[in-house]
PDB file of C-alpha atoms in Angstrom:
ATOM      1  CA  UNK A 260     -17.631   9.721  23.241  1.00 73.00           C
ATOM      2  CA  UNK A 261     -15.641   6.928  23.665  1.00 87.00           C
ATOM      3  CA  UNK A 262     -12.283   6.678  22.235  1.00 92.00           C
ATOM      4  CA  UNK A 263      -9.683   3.821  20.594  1.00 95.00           C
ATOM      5  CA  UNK A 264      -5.963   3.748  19.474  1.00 97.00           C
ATOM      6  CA  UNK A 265      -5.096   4.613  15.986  1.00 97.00           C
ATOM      7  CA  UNK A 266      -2.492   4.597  13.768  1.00 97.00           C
ATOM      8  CA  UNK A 267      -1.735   5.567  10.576  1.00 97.00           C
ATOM      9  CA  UNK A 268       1.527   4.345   8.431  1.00 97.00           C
ATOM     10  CA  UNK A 269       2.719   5.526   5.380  1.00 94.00           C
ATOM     11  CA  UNK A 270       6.700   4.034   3.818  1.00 93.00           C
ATOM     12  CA  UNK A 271       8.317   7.049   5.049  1.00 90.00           C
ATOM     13  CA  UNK A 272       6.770   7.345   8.826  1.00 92.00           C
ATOM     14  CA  UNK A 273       4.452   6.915  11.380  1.00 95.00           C
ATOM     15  CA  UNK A 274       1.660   9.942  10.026  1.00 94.00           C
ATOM     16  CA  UNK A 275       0.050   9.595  13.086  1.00 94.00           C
ATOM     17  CA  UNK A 276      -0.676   7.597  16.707  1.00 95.00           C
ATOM     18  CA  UNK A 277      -2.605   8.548  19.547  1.00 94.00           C
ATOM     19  CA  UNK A 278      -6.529   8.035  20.536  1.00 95.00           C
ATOM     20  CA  UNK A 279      -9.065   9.062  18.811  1.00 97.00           C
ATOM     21  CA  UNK A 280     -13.376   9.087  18.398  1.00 96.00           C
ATOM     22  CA  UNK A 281     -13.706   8.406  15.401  1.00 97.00           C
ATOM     23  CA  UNK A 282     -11.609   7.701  12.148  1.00 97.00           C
ATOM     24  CA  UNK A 283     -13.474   7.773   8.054  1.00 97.00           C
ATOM     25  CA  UNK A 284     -11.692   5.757   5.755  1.00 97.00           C
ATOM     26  CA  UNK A 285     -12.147   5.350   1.863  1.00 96.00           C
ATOM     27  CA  UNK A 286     -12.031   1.594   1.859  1.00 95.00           C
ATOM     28  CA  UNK A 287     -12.228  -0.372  -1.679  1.00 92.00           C
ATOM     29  CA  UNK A 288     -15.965  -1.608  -1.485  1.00 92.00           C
ATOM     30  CA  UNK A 289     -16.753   2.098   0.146  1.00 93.00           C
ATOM     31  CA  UNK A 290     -16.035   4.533   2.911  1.00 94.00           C
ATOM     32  CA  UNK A 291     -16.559   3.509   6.233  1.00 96.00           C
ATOM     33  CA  UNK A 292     -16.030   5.083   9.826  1.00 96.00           C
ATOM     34  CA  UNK A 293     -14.705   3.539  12.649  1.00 96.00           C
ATOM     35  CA  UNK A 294     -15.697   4.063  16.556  1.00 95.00           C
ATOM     36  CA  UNK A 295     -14.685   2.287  19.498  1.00 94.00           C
ATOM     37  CA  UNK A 296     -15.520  -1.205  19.838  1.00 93.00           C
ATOM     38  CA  UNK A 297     -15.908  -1.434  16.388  1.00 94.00           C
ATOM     39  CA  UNK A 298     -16.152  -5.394  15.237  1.00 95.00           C
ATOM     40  CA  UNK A 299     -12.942  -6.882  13.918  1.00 96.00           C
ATOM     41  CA  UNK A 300     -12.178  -6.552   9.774  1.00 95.00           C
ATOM     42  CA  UNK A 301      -9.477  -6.176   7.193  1.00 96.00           C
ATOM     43  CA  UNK A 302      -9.944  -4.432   4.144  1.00 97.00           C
ATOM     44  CA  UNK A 303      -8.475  -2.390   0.959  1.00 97.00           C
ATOM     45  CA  UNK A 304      -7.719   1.199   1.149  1.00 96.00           C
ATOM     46  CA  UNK A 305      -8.829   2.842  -2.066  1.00 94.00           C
ATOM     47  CA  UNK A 306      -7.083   6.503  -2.805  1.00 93.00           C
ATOM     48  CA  UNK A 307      -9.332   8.724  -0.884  1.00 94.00           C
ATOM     49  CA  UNK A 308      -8.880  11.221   2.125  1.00 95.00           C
ATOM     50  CA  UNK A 309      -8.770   9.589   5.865  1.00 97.00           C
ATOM     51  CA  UNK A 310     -10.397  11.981   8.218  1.00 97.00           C
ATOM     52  CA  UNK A 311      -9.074  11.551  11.994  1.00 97.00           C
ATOM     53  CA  UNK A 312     -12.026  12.944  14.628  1.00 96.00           C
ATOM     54  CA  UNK A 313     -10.184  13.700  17.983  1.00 89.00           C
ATOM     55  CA  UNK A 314      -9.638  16.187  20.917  1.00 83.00           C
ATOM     56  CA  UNK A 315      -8.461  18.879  18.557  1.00 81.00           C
ATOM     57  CA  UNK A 316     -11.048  18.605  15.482  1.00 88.00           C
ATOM     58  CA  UNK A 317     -10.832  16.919  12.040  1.00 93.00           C
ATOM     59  CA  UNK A 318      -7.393  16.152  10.749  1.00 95.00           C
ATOM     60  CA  UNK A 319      -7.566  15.402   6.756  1.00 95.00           C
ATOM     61  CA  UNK A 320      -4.656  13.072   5.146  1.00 96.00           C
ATOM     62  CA  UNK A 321      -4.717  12.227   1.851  1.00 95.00           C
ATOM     63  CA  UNK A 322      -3.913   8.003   1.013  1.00 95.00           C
ATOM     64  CA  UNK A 323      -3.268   6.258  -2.271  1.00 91.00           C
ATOM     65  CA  UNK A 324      -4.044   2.286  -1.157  1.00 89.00           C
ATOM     66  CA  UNK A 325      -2.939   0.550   1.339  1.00 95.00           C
ATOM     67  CA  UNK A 326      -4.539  -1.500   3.862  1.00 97.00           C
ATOM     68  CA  UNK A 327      -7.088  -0.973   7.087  1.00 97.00           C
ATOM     69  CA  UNK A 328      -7.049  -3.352   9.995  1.00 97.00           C
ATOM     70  CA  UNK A 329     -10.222  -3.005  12.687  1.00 96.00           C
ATOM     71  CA  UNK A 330      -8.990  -5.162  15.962  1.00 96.00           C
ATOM     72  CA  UNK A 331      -9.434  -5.049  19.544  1.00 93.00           C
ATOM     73  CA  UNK A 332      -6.701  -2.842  20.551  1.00 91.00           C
ATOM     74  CA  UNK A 333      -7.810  -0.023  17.648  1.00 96.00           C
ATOM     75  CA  UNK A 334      -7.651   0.818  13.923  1.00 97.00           C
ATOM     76  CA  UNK A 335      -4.656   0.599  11.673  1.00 97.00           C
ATOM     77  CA  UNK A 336      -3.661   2.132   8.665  1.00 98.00           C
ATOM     78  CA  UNK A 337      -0.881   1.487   6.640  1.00 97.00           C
ATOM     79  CA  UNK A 338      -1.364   3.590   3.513  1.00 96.00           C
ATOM     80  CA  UNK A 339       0.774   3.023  -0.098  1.00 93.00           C
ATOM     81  CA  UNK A 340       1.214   6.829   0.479  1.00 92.00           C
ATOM     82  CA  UNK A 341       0.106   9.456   3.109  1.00 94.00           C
ATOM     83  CA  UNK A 342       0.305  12.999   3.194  1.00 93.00           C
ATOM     84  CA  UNK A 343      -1.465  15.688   5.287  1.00 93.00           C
ATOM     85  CA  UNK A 344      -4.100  17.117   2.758  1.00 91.00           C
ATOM     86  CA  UNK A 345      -3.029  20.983   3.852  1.00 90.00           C
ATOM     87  CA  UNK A 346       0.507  19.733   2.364  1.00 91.00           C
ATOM     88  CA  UNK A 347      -0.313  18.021  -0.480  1.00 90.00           C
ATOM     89  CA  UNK A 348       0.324  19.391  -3.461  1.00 88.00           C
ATOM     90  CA  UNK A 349      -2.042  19.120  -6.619  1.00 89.00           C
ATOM     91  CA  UNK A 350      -0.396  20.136  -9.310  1.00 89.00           C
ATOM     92  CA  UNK A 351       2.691  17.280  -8.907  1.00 89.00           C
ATOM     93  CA  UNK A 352      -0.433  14.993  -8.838  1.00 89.00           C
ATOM     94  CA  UNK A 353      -1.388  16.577 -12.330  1.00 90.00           C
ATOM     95  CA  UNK A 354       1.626  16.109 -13.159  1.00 91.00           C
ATOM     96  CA  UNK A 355       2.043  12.496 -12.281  1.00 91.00           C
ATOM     97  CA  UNK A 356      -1.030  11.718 -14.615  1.00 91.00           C
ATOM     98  CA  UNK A 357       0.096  13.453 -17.301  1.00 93.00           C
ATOM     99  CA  UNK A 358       3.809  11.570 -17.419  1.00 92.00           C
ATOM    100  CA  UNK A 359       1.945   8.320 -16.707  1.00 90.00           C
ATOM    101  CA  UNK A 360      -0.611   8.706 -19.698  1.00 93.00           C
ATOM    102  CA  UNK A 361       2.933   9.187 -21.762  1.00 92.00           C
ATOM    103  CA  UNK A 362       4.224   5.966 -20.220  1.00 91.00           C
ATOM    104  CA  UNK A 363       0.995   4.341 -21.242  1.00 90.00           C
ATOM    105  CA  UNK A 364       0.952   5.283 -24.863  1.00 89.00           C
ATOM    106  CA  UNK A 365       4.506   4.406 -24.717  1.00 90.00           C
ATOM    107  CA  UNK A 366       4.823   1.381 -23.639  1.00 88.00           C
ATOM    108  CA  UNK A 367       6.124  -1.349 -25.404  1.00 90.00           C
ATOM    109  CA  UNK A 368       4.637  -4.693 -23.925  1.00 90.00           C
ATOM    110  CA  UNK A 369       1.612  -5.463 -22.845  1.00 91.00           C
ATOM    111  CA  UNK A 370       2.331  -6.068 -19.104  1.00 92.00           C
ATOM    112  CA  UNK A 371       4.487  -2.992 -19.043  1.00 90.00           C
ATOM    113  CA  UNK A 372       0.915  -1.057 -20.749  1.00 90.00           C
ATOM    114  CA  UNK A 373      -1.292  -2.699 -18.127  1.00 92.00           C
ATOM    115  CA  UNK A 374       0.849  -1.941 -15.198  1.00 90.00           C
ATOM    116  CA  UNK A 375       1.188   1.448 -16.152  1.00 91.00           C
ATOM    117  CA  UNK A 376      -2.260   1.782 -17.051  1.00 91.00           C
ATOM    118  CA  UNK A 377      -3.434   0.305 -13.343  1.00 90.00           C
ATOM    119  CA  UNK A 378      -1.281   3.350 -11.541  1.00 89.00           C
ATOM    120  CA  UNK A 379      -2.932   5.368 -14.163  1.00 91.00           C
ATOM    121  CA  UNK A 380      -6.119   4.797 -12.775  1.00 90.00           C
ATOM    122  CA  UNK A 381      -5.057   4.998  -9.385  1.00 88.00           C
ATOM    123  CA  UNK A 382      -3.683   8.770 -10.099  1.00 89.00           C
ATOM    124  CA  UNK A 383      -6.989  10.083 -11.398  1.00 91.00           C
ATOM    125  CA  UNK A 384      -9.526   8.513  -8.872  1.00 88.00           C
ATOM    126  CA  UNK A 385      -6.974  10.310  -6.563  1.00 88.00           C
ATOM    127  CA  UNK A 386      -7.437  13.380  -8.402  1.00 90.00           C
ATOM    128  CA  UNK A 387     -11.420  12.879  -8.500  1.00 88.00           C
ATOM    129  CA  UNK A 388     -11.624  12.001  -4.740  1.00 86.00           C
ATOM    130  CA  UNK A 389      -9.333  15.805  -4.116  1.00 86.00           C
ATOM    131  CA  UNK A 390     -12.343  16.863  -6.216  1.00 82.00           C
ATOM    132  CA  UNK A 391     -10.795  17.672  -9.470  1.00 59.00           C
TER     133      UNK A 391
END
């Protein structure tokens, strides 16, 4: 199988670069998989799990948003957040919802409410992608 550069970028660091044969990535109007020579796009990254096909089996990293770029020289990824799925840890993401419902209910203005509310919603389709 052919293969094409990838990268993957989180705030901290660079999760990952090297060439791959494939690459599945929750993007915000669905999951989609990239191979080589795959026609040019940009698109929303929706909080999911990227799964990187390559020489050494399926690496798993989990992503809260961010943005996917499909061009000639390979995919990029530069996720709000990105962290291995083996090291990911569920129960700070449990956690994380619970403090933000709190900060919804209290909330004092309405922007403060809907911002709150939109990373909210973000936490717990993280959790449901994870499968929980």
């Amino acid at each position: 199988m052919a293969s094409f550069h990838f990268d993957l970028v989180s705030p901290e660091k660079l999760l990952f670069s090297g060439d791959v044969e494939q690459v599945d990535v929750p993007g915000s109007e669905g999951d989609f998989g990239v191979l080589a020579g795959h026609a040019p796009f940009i698109t929303t990254v929706r909080p999911g799990i990227v799964t990187i096909f390559g020489e050494g089996g399926a690496l798993k990293v989990v992503v809260n948003g961010g943005f996917a770029e499909v061009n000639p020289q390979g995919l990029t990824v530069l996720a709000d957040m990105a962290v291995p799925l083996d090291d990911f840890d569920r129960s700070v993401l449990a956690s994380q919802i619970t403090d933000a419902q709190e900060d919804v209910v209290d909330a004092k203005e309405d922007w403060q409410r809907d911002k709150l509310a939109h990373k909210l919603e973000q936490l717990k389709a993280l959790q449901a992608a994870l499968g929980h």
